[in-house]
Amino acid sequence: MQEQASKKGIWKVIGASSLGTLIEWYDFFIFGSLSIVISTKFFPSDNPTAAFLSTLATFAAGFVVRPFGALFFGRLGDLIGRKYTFMVTLMLMGGATFLIGCIPSYESIGFLAPLIVLILRLLQGLALGGEYGGAATYVAEHAPNGERGYWTSWIQTTATFGLFISLVVILLTKLVLTEAQFDHWGWRVPFLLSILMVYVSYLIRKNMDESPEFKKAKAEGKTSTNPLKESFGNKYNLKFVLLALFGAAMGQGVVWYTGQFYSMSFMKTVMFLDSDQADIILGIALLFGTPIFVVFGRLSDKVGRKWVMLTGMLLAVLTYRPIYQAMYQITNSQNKQELVDKRTETIIPVSADNEHEIKSLTRYYDDGSHSIENTDTVKGTSKTAIFLAGSNYVKLIALIFIQIIYITLVYGPIAAFLVEIFPVKIRYTSMSLPYHIGNGIFGGLLPAVSTYLATNAKTAADPTFYLEGLWYPIIISAVCFVIGALYINKNMVAKDLN
């Protein structure tokens, strides 16, 4: 009976923590999911490539500041408690996301538009820097010994579900609105809706109790008076911080963002797949792959965290290039050259006096056929898209799904791993920094760095330009694998969090 009550209690903790974390990830991801649209709204339109790269850089800026959020909110979490700290991060994230949906376009306010977007992205990054460490620590400190991998892996699913829900909301908004309506104002809807979800999460979280481990430490006077100094000024603890970063979090970060962001960008900008279809394919792969986080979290309780995580990194190093080559070949048909040629902007007149013009969409199907559809009666440009069906559609889902499996391997056990190697009084601070440097710096820079590498290779007429962006995650994962294999050992992990 007592065990049932304990299980019920931890499910309540999981639910409250996961919902808030899921919403924060949703808020963070809709910017990335809508990056192509955002590049046309908040940046100069005379150079689309530069605008898109600027959007990716702004997206990356939110990741770059995450370590600072980890330091600031991690310190607060170790001083005043886990619960109150990630209540603040939730409100900060929700407010910044809502305001992004309210910013006037570049045409209306000029360079103030990208400046305000950048500021709000930085606030989002700071909030997320404090959120994850708080949620993971909170859940781990409620979980029984020997089961922390399993229970914390539920938190790990929230990031992927956040991306999945962001894709669903975007697709539903596009379904309800016309293309012109979505392009004009509908893209703001996913940002504005987040405020409602944040409010619901706030109501749930405010009734949560503080972590029992932290309450005990506080009652015994064992909390830290200077978490930053004890975390990073102590050589012994700093060694563990560096090992957590370079032996685990760094590789986990690039594997995570390759599978969920680079793959999406690759389908849309290199394979020229229809944007909605690319979102659906990624969404299907995420839906099937997300439950596997729990499988590998549980496995890490049985066999240890180290080799579960390192296996995911090694598989990524060995197979990323073959996977992306197979993805590219799916749409590398005889229509590919025709598609590239037709991507230049054209205006199609539709009336005798040429007073009205139309935006046209050329749809290319994988059976070699194509059609041109008139989609609007306003001035605009033509664009092209490839639509997959049958075996090619299934094959692409499978190739994305394989990358999601790699993510579940590296990400499922990492929260438990990070929590267990640091003592309770400085746990929030110590675990948050390596996690957010690994994800925020190494992972968050991946879209911009990989796009830059691929663009340079394409300019140099490299026939395999589409694979060159993968060198970044491959090299980072390989370095992390070697460091983790050599220096992480089972004696580092605490069996009892006290």
Tab-separated table of C-alpha atoms in Angstrom:
chain	number	residue	atom	x	y	z
A	1	MET	CA	0.000	0.000	0.000
A	2	GLN	CA	2.815	2.356	0.897
A	3	GLU	CA	4.586	1.480	-2.353
A	4	GLN	CA	1.418	2.288	-4.329
A	5	ALA	CA	1.164	5.665	-2.607
A	6	SER	CA	4.815	6.306	-3.382
A	7	LYS	CA	4.280	5.436	-7.066
A	8	LYS	CA	1.200	7.666	-7.202
A	9	GLY	CA	3.176	10.497	-5.662
A	10	ILE	CA	6.011	10.273	-8.145
A	11	TRP	CA	3.595	10.119	-11.081
A	12	LYS	CA	2.139	13.384	-9.796
A	13	VAL	CA	5.651	14.839	-9.691
A	14	ILE	CA	6.380	13.547	-13.192
A	15	GLY	CA	3.121	14.964	-14.563
A	16	ALA	CA	3.554	18.427	-13.088
A	17	SER	CA	7.247	18.658	-14.018
A	18	SER	CA	6.783	17.212	-17.495
A	19	LEU	CA	3.873	19.440	-18.453
A	20	GLY	CA	5.749	22.605	-17.635
A	21	THR	CA	8.928	21.418	-19.333
A	22	LEU	CA	6.975	20.282	-22.398
A	23	ILE	CA	5.410	23.722	-22.736
A	24	GLU	CA	8.751	25.455	-22.397
A	25	TRP	CA	10.207	23.258	-25.128
A	26	TYR	CA	7.148	23.950	-27.284
A	27	ASP	CA	7.726	27.665	-26.835
A	28	PHE	CA	11.367	27.274	-27.757
A	29	PHE	CA	10.785	25.048	-30.792
A	30	ILE	CA	8.090	26.947	-32.632
A	31	PHE	CA	10.724	29.541	-33.462
A	32	GLY	CA	12.913	26.858	-35.043
A	33	SER	CA	9.983	25.190	-36.790
A	34	LEU	CA	8.902	28.513	-38.304
A	35	SER	CA	12.424	29.768	-39.039
A	36	ILE	CA	11.850	29.924	-42.800
A	37	VAL	CA	8.684	32.033	-42.355
A	38	ILE	CA	10.275	34.191	-39.654
A	39	SER	CA	13.212	34.986	-41.933
A	40	THR	CA	10.775	36.763	-44.281
A	41	LYS	CA	9.045	38.713	-41.488
A	42	PHE	CA	11.770	40.090	-39.244
A	43	PHE	CA	14.733	40.397	-41.619
A	44	PRO	CA	15.376	42.290	-44.898
A	45	SER	CA	13.797	40.462	-47.838
A	46	ASP	CA	16.273	41.534	-50.529
A	47	ASN	CA	18.611	38.607	-49.719
A	48	PRO	CA	16.614	35.491	-48.709
A	49	THR	CA	19.726	33.396	-47.996
A	50	ALA	CA	21.189	36.028	-45.678
A	51	ALA	CA	17.801	36.441	-43.980
A	52	PHE	CA	17.539	32.688	-43.379
A	53	LEU	CA	21.092	32.507	-42.008
A	54	SER	CA	20.322	35.497	-39.765
A	55	THR	CA	17.256	33.672	-38.465
A	56	LEU	CA	19.339	30.582	-37.729
A	57	ALA	CA	21.884	32.773	-35.945
A	58	THR	CA	19.098	34.334	-33.854
A	59	PHE	CA	17.796	30.842	-33.121
A	60	ALA	CA	21.307	29.820	-32.074
A	61	ALA	CA	21.617	32.900	-29.828
A	62	GLY	CA	18.879	31.479	-27.640
A	63	PHE	CA	21.018	28.395	-27.152
A	64	VAL	CA	24.251	30.274	-26.561
A	65	VAL	CA	22.846	32.071	-23.502
A	66	ARG	CA	21.459	28.889	-21.957
A	67	PRO	CA	24.637	28.298	-19.895
A	68	PHE	CA	24.192	31.759	-18.353
A	69	GLY	CA	20.618	30.825	-17.486
A	70	ALA	CA	21.959	27.608	-15.991
A	71	LEU	CA	24.355	29.557	-13.774
A	72	PHE	CA	21.809	32.173	-12.705
A	73	PHE	CA	18.837	29.906	-12.073
A	74	GLY	CA	20.976	26.969	-10.940
A	75	ARG	CA	22.372	29.156	-8.181
A	76	LEU	CA	18.863	30.194	-7.171
A	77	GLY	CA	17.716	26.572	-7.223
A	78	ASP	CA	20.482	25.529	-4.852
A	79	LEU	CA	19.862	28.520	-2.579
A	80	ILE	CA	16.068	28.803	-2.335
A	81	GLY	CA	14.765	25.540	-3.813
A	82	ARG	CA	13.894	23.718	-7.030
A	83	LYS	CA	10.170	24.478	-7.120
A	84	TYR	CA	10.239	28.281	-6.977
A	85	THR	CA	13.080	28.563	-9.443
A	86	PHE	CA	11.461	26.705	-12.279
A	87	MET	CA	8.177	28.533	-11.639
A	88	VAL	CA	10.054	31.713	-12.576
A	89	THR	CA	11.603	30.143	-15.676
A	90	LEU	CA	8.175	28.975	-16.851
A	91	MET	CA	6.701	32.483	-16.681
A	92	LEU	CA	9.741	34.053	-18.335
A	93	MET	CA	9.667	31.609	-21.228
A	94	GLY	CA	5.917	31.950	-21.767
A	95	GLY	CA	6.013	35.739	-21.721
A	96	ALA	CA	8.889	35.963	-24.206
A	97	THR	CA	7.216	33.514	-26.605
A	98	PHE	CA	3.906	35.375	-26.485
A	99	LEU	CA	5.642	38.675	-27.246
A	100	ILE	CA	7.419	37.228	-30.309
A	101	GLY	CA	3.936	36.702	-31.754
A	102	CYS	CA	3.189	40.396	-31.198
A	103	ILE	CA	6.258	41.981	-32.860
A	104	PRO	CA	5.540	44.088	-35.977
A	105	SER	CA	7.313	43.012	-39.158
A	106	TYR	CA	10.559	44.399	-40.583
A	107	GLU	CA	8.519	46.358	-43.142
A	108	SER	CA	6.724	48.153	-40.293
A	109	ILE	CA	9.502	49.001	-37.827
A	110	GLY	CA	12.729	48.241	-39.685
A	111	PHE	CA	15.767	47.002	-37.747
A	112	LEU	CA	13.896	47.204	-34.453
A	113	ALA	CA	12.119	43.987	-35.494
A	114	PRO	CA	15.191	41.695	-35.567
A	115	LEU	CA	16.590	43.461	-32.484
A	116	ILE	CA	13.450	42.767	-30.419
A	117	VAL	CA	13.343	39.173	-31.684
A	118	LEU	CA	16.957	38.705	-30.609
A	119	ILE	CA	16.267	40.094	-27.110
A	120	LEU	CA	13.252	37.808	-26.646
A	121	ARG	CA	15.221	34.813	-27.910
A	122	LEU	CA	17.897	35.584	-25.324
A	123	LEU	CA	15.243	35.653	-22.597
A	124	GLN	CA	13.910	32.308	-23.840
A	125	GLY	CA	17.404	30.853	-23.692
A	126	LEU	CA	17.965	32.117	-20.150
A	127	ALA	CA	14.651	30.612	-19.042
A	128	LEU	CA	15.345	27.247	-20.633
A	129	GLY	CA	18.790	27.264	-19.055
A	130	GLY	CA	17.113	27.189	-15.645
A	131	GLU	CA	14.139	24.996	-16.470
A	132	TYR	CA	15.688	21.683	-17.453
A	133	GLY	CA	18.095	21.392	-14.531
A	134	GLY	CA	15.287	22.184	-12.111
A	135	ALA	CA	12.867	19.660	-13.570
A	136	ALA	CA	15.441	16.864	-13.884
A	137	THR	CA	16.795	17.452	-10.374
A	138	TYR	CA	13.291	17.675	-8.912
A	139	VAL	CA	12.186	14.372	-10.442
A	140	ALA	CA	15.450	12.564	-9.645
A	141	GLU	CA	15.267	13.625	-6.012
A	142	HIS	CA	11.784	12.113	-5.774
A	143	ALA	CA	12.732	8.844	-7.531
A	144	PRO	CA	13.724	5.725	-5.578
A	145	ASN	CA	17.281	4.387	-5.780
A	146	GLY	CA	17.843	2.102	-8.761
A	147	GLU	CA	15.008	3.657	-10.795
A	148	ARG	CA	16.219	7.184	-11.520
A	149	GLY	CA	17.010	6.413	-15.159
A	150	TYR	CA	13.449	5.249	-15.718
A	151	TRP	CA	11.704	8.132	-13.959
A	152	THR	CA	13.899	10.928	-15.308
A	153	SER	CA	13.546	9.559	-18.840
A	154	TRP	CA	9.923	10.728	-18.736
A	155	ILE	CA	11.294	14.268	-18.465
A	156	GLN	CA	13.469	13.540	-21.507
A	157	THR	CA	10.388	12.788	-23.611
A	158	THR	CA	9.087	16.311	-23.047
A	159	ALA	CA	11.627	17.951	-25.350
A	160	THR	CA	10.647	15.704	-28.242
A	161	PHE	CA	6.934	15.990	-27.451
A	162	GLY	CA	7.389	19.762	-27.325
A	163	LEU	CA	8.738	19.696	-30.866
A	164	PHE	CA	5.995	17.281	-31.931
A	165	ILE	CA	3.232	19.496	-30.516
A	166	SER	CA	4.766	22.596	-32.089
A	167	LEU	CA	4.631	20.849	-35.487
A	168	VAL	CA	1.014	19.754	-34.908
A	169	VAL	CA	-0.115	23.261	-33.910
A	170	ILE	CA	1.609	24.759	-36.951
A	171	LEU	CA	0.082	22.194	-39.306
A	172	LEU	CA	-3.412	22.659	-37.843
A	173	THR	CA	-3.094	26.425	-38.158
A	174	LYS	CA	-2.081	26.023	-41.809
A	175	LEU	CA	-5.003	23.652	-42.350
A	176	VAL	CA	-7.560	26.110	-40.967
A	177	LEU	CA	-6.163	29.165	-42.757
A	178	THR	CA	-5.404	29.848	-46.380
A	179	GLU	CA	-1.758	30.081	-47.413
A	180	ALA	CA	-2.084	33.864	-47.736
A	181	GLN	CA	-3.654	34.180	-44.270
A	182	PHE	CA	-0.964	32.035	-42.667
A	183	ASP	CA	1.790	33.988	-44.393
A	184	HIS	CA	0.239	37.318	-43.426
A	185	TRP	CA	-0.728	36.735	-39.786
A	186	GLY	CA	-1.450	33.050	-39.096
A	187	TRP	CA	2.193	32.231	-38.287
A	188	ARG	CA	1.714	34.306	-35.110
A	189	VAL	CA	-0.998	31.980	-33.752
A	190	PRO	CA	1.348	29.237	-32.382
A	191	PHE	CA	3.298	31.907	-30.469
A	192	LEU	CA	0.173	33.508	-29.019
A	193	LEU	CA	-1.403	30.195	-27.995
A	194	SER	CA	1.529	29.402	-25.731
A	195	ILE	CA	0.332	31.867	-23.093
A	196	LEU	CA	-2.735	29.702	-22.393
A	197	MET	CA	-0.649	26.563	-21.942
A	198	VAL	CA	1.785	28.378	-19.661
A	199	TYR	CA	-1.103	29.542	-17.465
A	200	VAL	CA	-2.403	25.970	-17.078
A	201	SER	CA	1.076	24.731	-16.192
A	202	TYR	CA	1.495	27.507	-13.641
A	203	LEU	CA	-1.726	26.501	-11.879
A	204	ILE	CA	-0.477	22.907	-11.643
A	205	ARG	CA	3.061	23.707	-10.560
A	206	LYS	CA	2.184	26.168	-7.830
A	207	ASN	CA	0.668	23.337	-5.750
A	208	MET	CA	3.771	21.138	-5.918
A	209	ASP	CA	5.907	20.438	-2.849
A	210	GLU	CA	9.623	21.072	-2.658
A	211	SER	CA	12.022	18.201	-3.385
A	212	PRO	CA	12.440	15.949	-0.291
A	213	GLU	CA	16.220	15.833	-0.742
A	214	PHE	CA	16.476	19.632	-0.786
A	215	LYS	CA	14.082	20.011	2.158
A	216	LYS	CA	16.176	17.592	4.184
A	217	ALA	CA	19.426	19.355	3.319
A	218	LYS	CA	17.903	22.713	4.187
A	219	ALA	CA	16.518	21.462	7.509
A	220	GLU	CA	19.951	20.104	8.422
A	221	GLY	CA	21.698	23.330	7.392
A	222	LYS	CA	23.604	21.574	4.608
A	223	THR	CA	22.619	23.798	1.674
A	224	SER	CA	25.327	25.762	-0.062
A	225	THR	CA	25.923	29.439	0.678
A	226	ASN	CA	27.873	29.906	-2.572
A	227	PRO	CA	26.867	27.272	-5.168
A	228	LEU	CA	28.920	28.838	-7.974
A	229	LYS	CA	32.145	28.802	-5.978
A	230	GLU	CA	31.586	25.284	-4.677
A	231	SER	CA	30.658	23.994	-8.142
A	232	PHE	CA	33.414	25.560	-10.215
A	233	GLY	CA	35.975	26.859	-7.721
A	234	ASN	CA	36.517	23.416	-6.244
A	235	LYS	CA	38.980	21.481	-8.434
A	236	TYR	CA	37.523	18.117	-7.491
A	237	ASN	CA	33.974	19.089	-8.479
A	238	LEU	CA	35.164	21.026	-11.557
A	239	LYS	CA	36.712	17.798	-12.849
A	240	PHE	CA	33.274	16.185	-12.838
A	241	VAL	CA	31.695	19.230	-14.500
A	242	LEU	CA	34.225	19.064	-17.364
A	243	LEU	CA	33.833	15.304	-17.725
A	244	ALA	CA	30.040	15.624	-17.790
A	245	LEU	CA	30.397	18.174	-20.599
A	246	PHE	CA	33.089	16.654	-22.810
A	247	GLY	CA	32.331	13.011	-22.069
A	248	ALA	CA	28.529	13.081	-22.334
A	249	ALA	CA	26.573	16.324	-22.839
A	250	MET	CA	28.559	17.632	-25.811
A	251	GLY	CA	27.941	14.536	-27.943
A	252	GLN	CA	24.359	14.215	-26.733
A	253	GLY	CA	23.678	17.806	-27.793
A	254	VAL	CA	24.807	17.436	-31.411
A	255	VAL	CA	23.093	14.056	-31.868
A	256	TRP	CA	19.885	15.526	-30.512
A	257	TYR	CA	19.869	18.565	-32.807
A	258	THR	CA	20.986	16.656	-35.882
A	259	GLY	CA	18.082	14.223	-35.616
A	260	GLN	CA	15.401	16.795	-34.877
A	261	PHE	CA	16.487	20.082	-36.452
A	262	TYR	CA	19.115	19.439	-39.093
A	263	SER	CA	16.979	16.665	-40.550
A	264	MET	CA	13.998	19.016	-40.819
A	265	SER	CA	16.051	21.765	-42.443
A	266	PHE	CA	17.670	19.205	-44.774
A	267	MET	CA	14.313	17.950	-46.035
A	268	LYS	CA	13.059	21.454	-46.742
A	269	THR	CA	16.112	23.280	-48.102
A	270	VAL	CA	18.218	20.504	-49.671
A	271	MET	CA	15.695	17.852	-50.693
A	272	PHE	CA	13.132	20.581	-51.547
A	273	LEU	CA	10.398	18.557	-49.913
A	274	ASP	CA	7.105	20.337	-49.342
A	275	SER	CA	7.333	22.088	-45.972
A	276	ASP	CA	4.113	20.593	-44.581
A	277	GLN	CA	5.031	17.090	-45.713
A	278	ALA	CA	8.485	17.415	-44.128
A	279	ASP	CA	6.846	18.426	-40.839
A	280	ILE	CA	4.460	15.459	-41.021
A	281	ILE	CA	7.297	13.005	-41.746
A	282	LEU	CA	9.323	14.318	-38.810
A	283	GLY	CA	6.204	14.271	-36.617
A	284	ILE	CA	5.483	10.608	-37.442
A	285	ALA	CA	9.087	9.606	-36.670
A	286	LEU	CA	8.937	11.517	-33.371
A	287	LEU	CA	5.631	9.924	-32.422
A	288	PHE	CA	7.012	6.408	-32.851
A	289	GLY	CA	10.418	7.218	-31.384
A	290	THR	CA	9.520	9.175	-28.251
A	291	PRO	CA	8.400	6.192	-26.075
A	292	ILE	CA	11.852	4.655	-26.583
A	293	PHE	CA	13.361	7.291	-24.271
A	294	VAL	CA	11.802	5.391	-21.395
A	295	VAL	CA	13.143	2.069	-22.710
A	296	PHE	CA	16.745	3.280	-22.679
A	297	GLY	CA	16.237	5.146	-19.408
A	298	ARG	CA	15.165	1.863	-17.831
A	299	LEU	CA	18.018	-0.006	-19.531
A	300	SER	CA	20.512	2.446	-18.044
A	301	ASP	CA	19.246	1.489	-14.573
A	302	LYS	CA	20.183	-2.110	-15.354
A	303	VAL	CA	23.466	-1.845	-17.278
A	304	GLY	CA	24.709	1.660	-16.431
A	305	ARG	CA	24.367	5.047	-18.140
A	306	LYS	CA	27.760	5.205	-19.838
A	307	TRP	CA	27.541	2.675	-22.648
A	308	VAL	CA	23.907	3.356	-23.466
A	309	MET	CA	24.803	7.001	-24.191
A	310	LEU	CA	28.099	6.255	-25.940
A	311	THR	CA	26.451	3.675	-28.212
A	312	GLY	CA	24.169	6.386	-29.585
A	313	MET	CA	27.153	8.651	-30.301
A	314	LEU	CA	29.146	5.905	-32.007
A	315	LEU	CA	26.221	4.913	-34.244
A	316	ALA	CA	25.808	8.568	-35.231
A	317	VAL	CA	29.486	8.878	-36.162
A	318	LEU	CA	29.386	5.727	-38.290
A	319	THR	CA	26.048	6.174	-40.061
A	320	TYR	CA	25.139	9.874	-40.438
A	321	ARG	CA	26.679	10.249	-43.895
A	322	PRO	CA	25.093	7.063	-45.339
A	323	ILE	CA	21.725	8.054	-43.837
A	324	TYR	CA	21.750	11.545	-45.324
A	325	GLN	CA	23.038	10.297	-48.654
A	326	ALA	CA	20.071	7.904	-48.771
A	327	MET	CA	17.726	10.774	-47.847
A	328	TYR	CA	19.123	12.953	-50.623
A	329	GLN	CA	18.794	10.236	-53.258
A	330	ILE	CA	15.082	9.844	-52.540
A	331	THR	CA	14.387	13.166	-54.284
A	332	ASN	CA	17.448	13.169	-56.544
A	333	SER	CA	15.361	12.211	-59.572
A	334	GLN	CA	15.380	13.624	-63.092
A	335	ASN	CA	13.126	16.355	-61.771
A	336	LYS	CA	15.796	17.540	-59.328
A	337	GLN	CA	17.627	19.638	-61.946
A	338	GLU	CA	14.323	20.962	-63.257
A	339	LEU	CA	13.367	21.819	-59.716
A	340	VAL	CA	16.579	23.719	-59.087
A	341	ASP	CA	16.168	25.673	-62.306
A	342	LYS	CA	12.604	26.628	-61.433
A	343	ARG	CA	13.466	27.954	-57.987
A	344	THR	CA	14.285	31.350	-59.475
A	345	GLU	CA	11.588	33.915	-58.738
A	346	THR	CA	9.027	34.492	-61.483
A	347	ILE	CA	5.828	36.512	-61.731
A	348	ILE	CA	2.904	34.991	-63.656
A	349	PRO	CA	0.303	37.469	-65.038
A	350	VAL	CA	-3.318	36.300	-64.953
A	351	SER	CA	-5.240	39.170	-66.503
A	352	ALA	CA	-5.113	40.917	-69.830
A	353	ASP	CA	-4.307	44.307	-68.362
A	354	ASN	CA	-1.684	42.732	-66.070
A	355	GLU	CA	-3.084	44.541	-63.054
A	356	HIS	CA	-3.367	41.391	-60.964
A	357	GLU	CA	-0.759	38.754	-60.487
A	358	ILE	CA	-0.725	35.366	-58.821
A	359	LYS	CA	1.396	33.269	-56.527
A	360	SER	CA	1.820	29.808	-58.051
A	361	LEU	CA	2.939	26.541	-56.515
A	362	THR	CA	4.603	23.891	-58.655
A	363	ARG	CA	4.107	20.464	-57.120
A	364	TYR	CA	6.574	17.726	-58.132
A	365	TYR	CA	5.571	14.144	-57.391
A	366	ASP	CA	7.973	11.252	-57.040
A	367	ASP	CA	6.444	9.477	-60.038
A	368	GLY	CA	7.885	12.173	-62.296
A	369	SER	CA	4.698	14.167	-62.817
A	370	HIS	CA	4.059	17.710	-61.710
A	371	SER	CA	1.247	20.235	-61.637
A	372	ILE	CA	0.950	23.985	-61.233
A	373	GLU	CA	-1.693	25.322	-58.886
A	374	ASN	CA	-2.825	28.912	-58.565
A	375	THR	CA	-2.957	29.558	-54.854
A	376	ASP	CA	-3.645	33.260	-54.495
A	377	THR	CA	-4.683	36.338	-56.433
A	378	VAL	CA	-2.113	38.740	-55.067
A	379	LYS	CA	1.311	39.719	-56.239
A	380	GLY	CA	3.854	37.069	-55.408
A	381	THR	CA	6.468	34.621	-56.622
A	382	SER	CA	6.363	31.035	-57.733
A	383	LYS	CA	7.898	28.271	-55.635
A	384	THR	CA	8.491	24.571	-56.034
A	385	ALA	CA	8.065	21.530	-53.843
A	386	ILE	CA	8.489	17.768	-54.065
A	387	PHE	CA	5.793	15.485	-52.680
A	388	LEU	CA	6.612	11.899	-51.791
A	389	ALA	CA	4.290	8.894	-51.816
A	390	GLY	CA	4.422	5.131	-51.411
A	391	SER	CA	7.723	3.432	-50.606
A	392	ASN	CA	9.780	6.637	-50.778
A	393	TYR	CA	7.542	8.245	-48.163
A	394	VAL	CA	7.935	5.256	-45.828
A	395	LYS	CA	11.679	5.082	-46.480
A	396	LEU	CA	12.192	8.714	-45.495
A	397	ILE	CA	10.206	8.236	-42.271
A	398	ALA	CA	12.403	5.219	-41.477
A	399	LEU	CA	15.604	7.202	-42.054
A	400	ILE	CA	14.415	9.953	-39.710
A	401	PHE	CA	13.241	7.355	-37.182
A	402	ILE	CA	16.730	5.824	-37.051
A	403	GLN	CA	18.096	9.235	-36.057
A	404	ILE	CA	15.428	9.506	-33.346
A	405	ILE	CA	16.643	6.163	-31.953
A	406	TYR	CA	20.134	7.640	-31.641
A	407	ILE	CA	18.613	10.559	-29.739
A	408	THR	CA	16.826	8.237	-27.304
A	409	LEU	CA	20.086	6.396	-26.634
A	410	VAL	CA	22.064	9.521	-25.756
A	411	TYR	CA	19.272	11.526	-24.158
A	412	GLY	CA	17.240	8.949	-22.243
A	413	PRO	CA	19.834	8.281	-19.485
A	414	ILE	CA	21.603	11.648	-19.321
A	415	ALA	CA	19.431	13.378	-16.696
A	416	ALA	CA	19.990	10.556	-14.207
A	417	PHE	CA	23.694	10.487	-15.083
A	418	LEU	CA	24.139	14.216	-14.424
A	419	VAL	CA	22.085	14.237	-11.223
A	420	GLU	CA	23.942	11.285	-9.721
A	421	ILE	CA	27.471	12.623	-10.098
A	422	PHE	CA	26.893	15.826	-8.102
A	423	PRO	CA	26.030	16.331	-4.389
A	424	VAL	CA	22.612	17.684	-3.419
A	425	LYS	CA	23.757	21.099	-2.167
A	426	ILE	CA	25.242	22.119	-5.538
A	427	ARG	CA	23.418	19.672	-7.824
A	428	TYR	CA	21.163	22.152	-9.664
A	429	THR	CA	24.093	24.448	-10.510
A	430	SER	CA	26.657	21.744	-11.280
A	431	MET	CA	24.491	19.637	-13.589
A	432	SER	CA	22.848	22.548	-15.409
A	433	LEU	CA	26.026	24.140	-16.734
A	434	PRO	CA	27.550	21.153	-18.604
A	435	TYR	CA	24.127	20.145	-19.895
A	436	HIS	CA	23.402	23.570	-21.330
A	437	ILE	CA	26.865	24.132	-22.741
A	438	GLY	CA	26.602	20.759	-24.450
A	439	ASN	CA	23.133	21.496	-25.794
A	440	GLY	CA	23.164	25.273	-25.968
A	441	ILE	CA	26.630	25.851	-27.416
A	442	PHE	CA	27.595	22.643	-29.220
A	443	GLY	CA	24.038	21.597	-30.106
A	444	GLY	CA	22.475	25.017	-30.616
A	445	LEU	CA	25.171	26.153	-33.036
A	446	LEU	CA	24.684	23.063	-35.197
A	447	PRO	CA	22.040	24.464	-37.614
A	448	ALA	CA	24.061	27.598	-38.340
A	449	VAL	CA	27.482	25.874	-38.556
A	450	SER	CA	26.242	22.944	-40.641
A	451	THR	CA	24.337	25.233	-43.011
A	452	TYR	CA	27.464	27.361	-43.407
A	453	LEU	CA	29.630	24.312	-44.195
A	454	ALA	CA	27.126	22.981	-46.720
A	455	THR	CA	26.702	26.408	-48.360
A	456	ASN	CA	30.466	26.811	-48.764
A	457	ALA	CA	30.764	23.333	-50.240
A	458	LYS	CA	27.958	24.069	-52.683
A	459	THR	CA	29.636	27.333	-53.723
A	460	ALA	CA	32.831	25.360	-54.372
A	461	ALA	CA	30.827	23.014	-56.639
A	462	ASP	CA	31.374	19.998	-54.368
A	463	PRO	CA	29.025	17.252	-55.656
A	464	THR	CA	28.520	15.976	-52.097
A	465	PHE	CA	27.917	19.446	-50.637
A	466	TYR	CA	24.766	18.189	-48.946
A	467	LEU	CA	26.861	15.924	-46.681
A	468	GLU	CA	29.494	18.460	-45.638
A	469	GLY	CA	27.388	19.970	-42.868
A	470	LEU	CA	27.467	16.595	-41.107
A	471	TRP	CA	31.163	16.886	-40.292
A	472	TYR	CA	30.282	19.109	-37.353
A	473	PRO	CA	28.114	16.584	-35.430
A	474	ILE	CA	30.342	13.673	-36.499
A	475	ILE	CA	33.548	15.226	-35.152
A	476	ILE	CA	31.942	16.456	-31.916
A	477	SER	CA	30.321	13.049	-31.273
A	478	ALA	CA	33.574	11.223	-31.988
A	479	VAL	CA	35.569	13.367	-29.553
A	480	CYS	CA	32.894	12.952	-26.878
A	481	PHE	CA	32.810	9.174	-27.404
A	482	VAL	CA	36.570	8.852	-26.884
A	483	ILE	CA	36.591	11.025	-23.737
A	484	GLY	CA	33.550	9.283	-22.273
A	485	ALA	CA	34.891	5.807	-23.015
A	486	LEU	CA	38.252	6.555	-21.397
A	487	TYR	CA	37.308	8.603	-18.353
A	488	ILE	CA	33.734	7.892	-17.241
A	489	ASN	CA	33.532	4.992	-14.808
A	490	LYS	CA	30.804	3.461	-12.666
A	491	ASN	CA	32.351	4.666	-9.417
A	492	MET	CA	31.379	8.242	-10.297
A	493	VAL	CA	27.672	7.548	-9.975
A	494	ALA	CA	26.048	7.841	-6.523
A	495	LYS	CA	23.666	5.023	-5.621
A	496	ASP	CA	22.041	7.179	-2.944
A	497	LEU	CA	21.552	10.876	-3.736
A	498	ASN	CA	22.228	11.815	-0.132
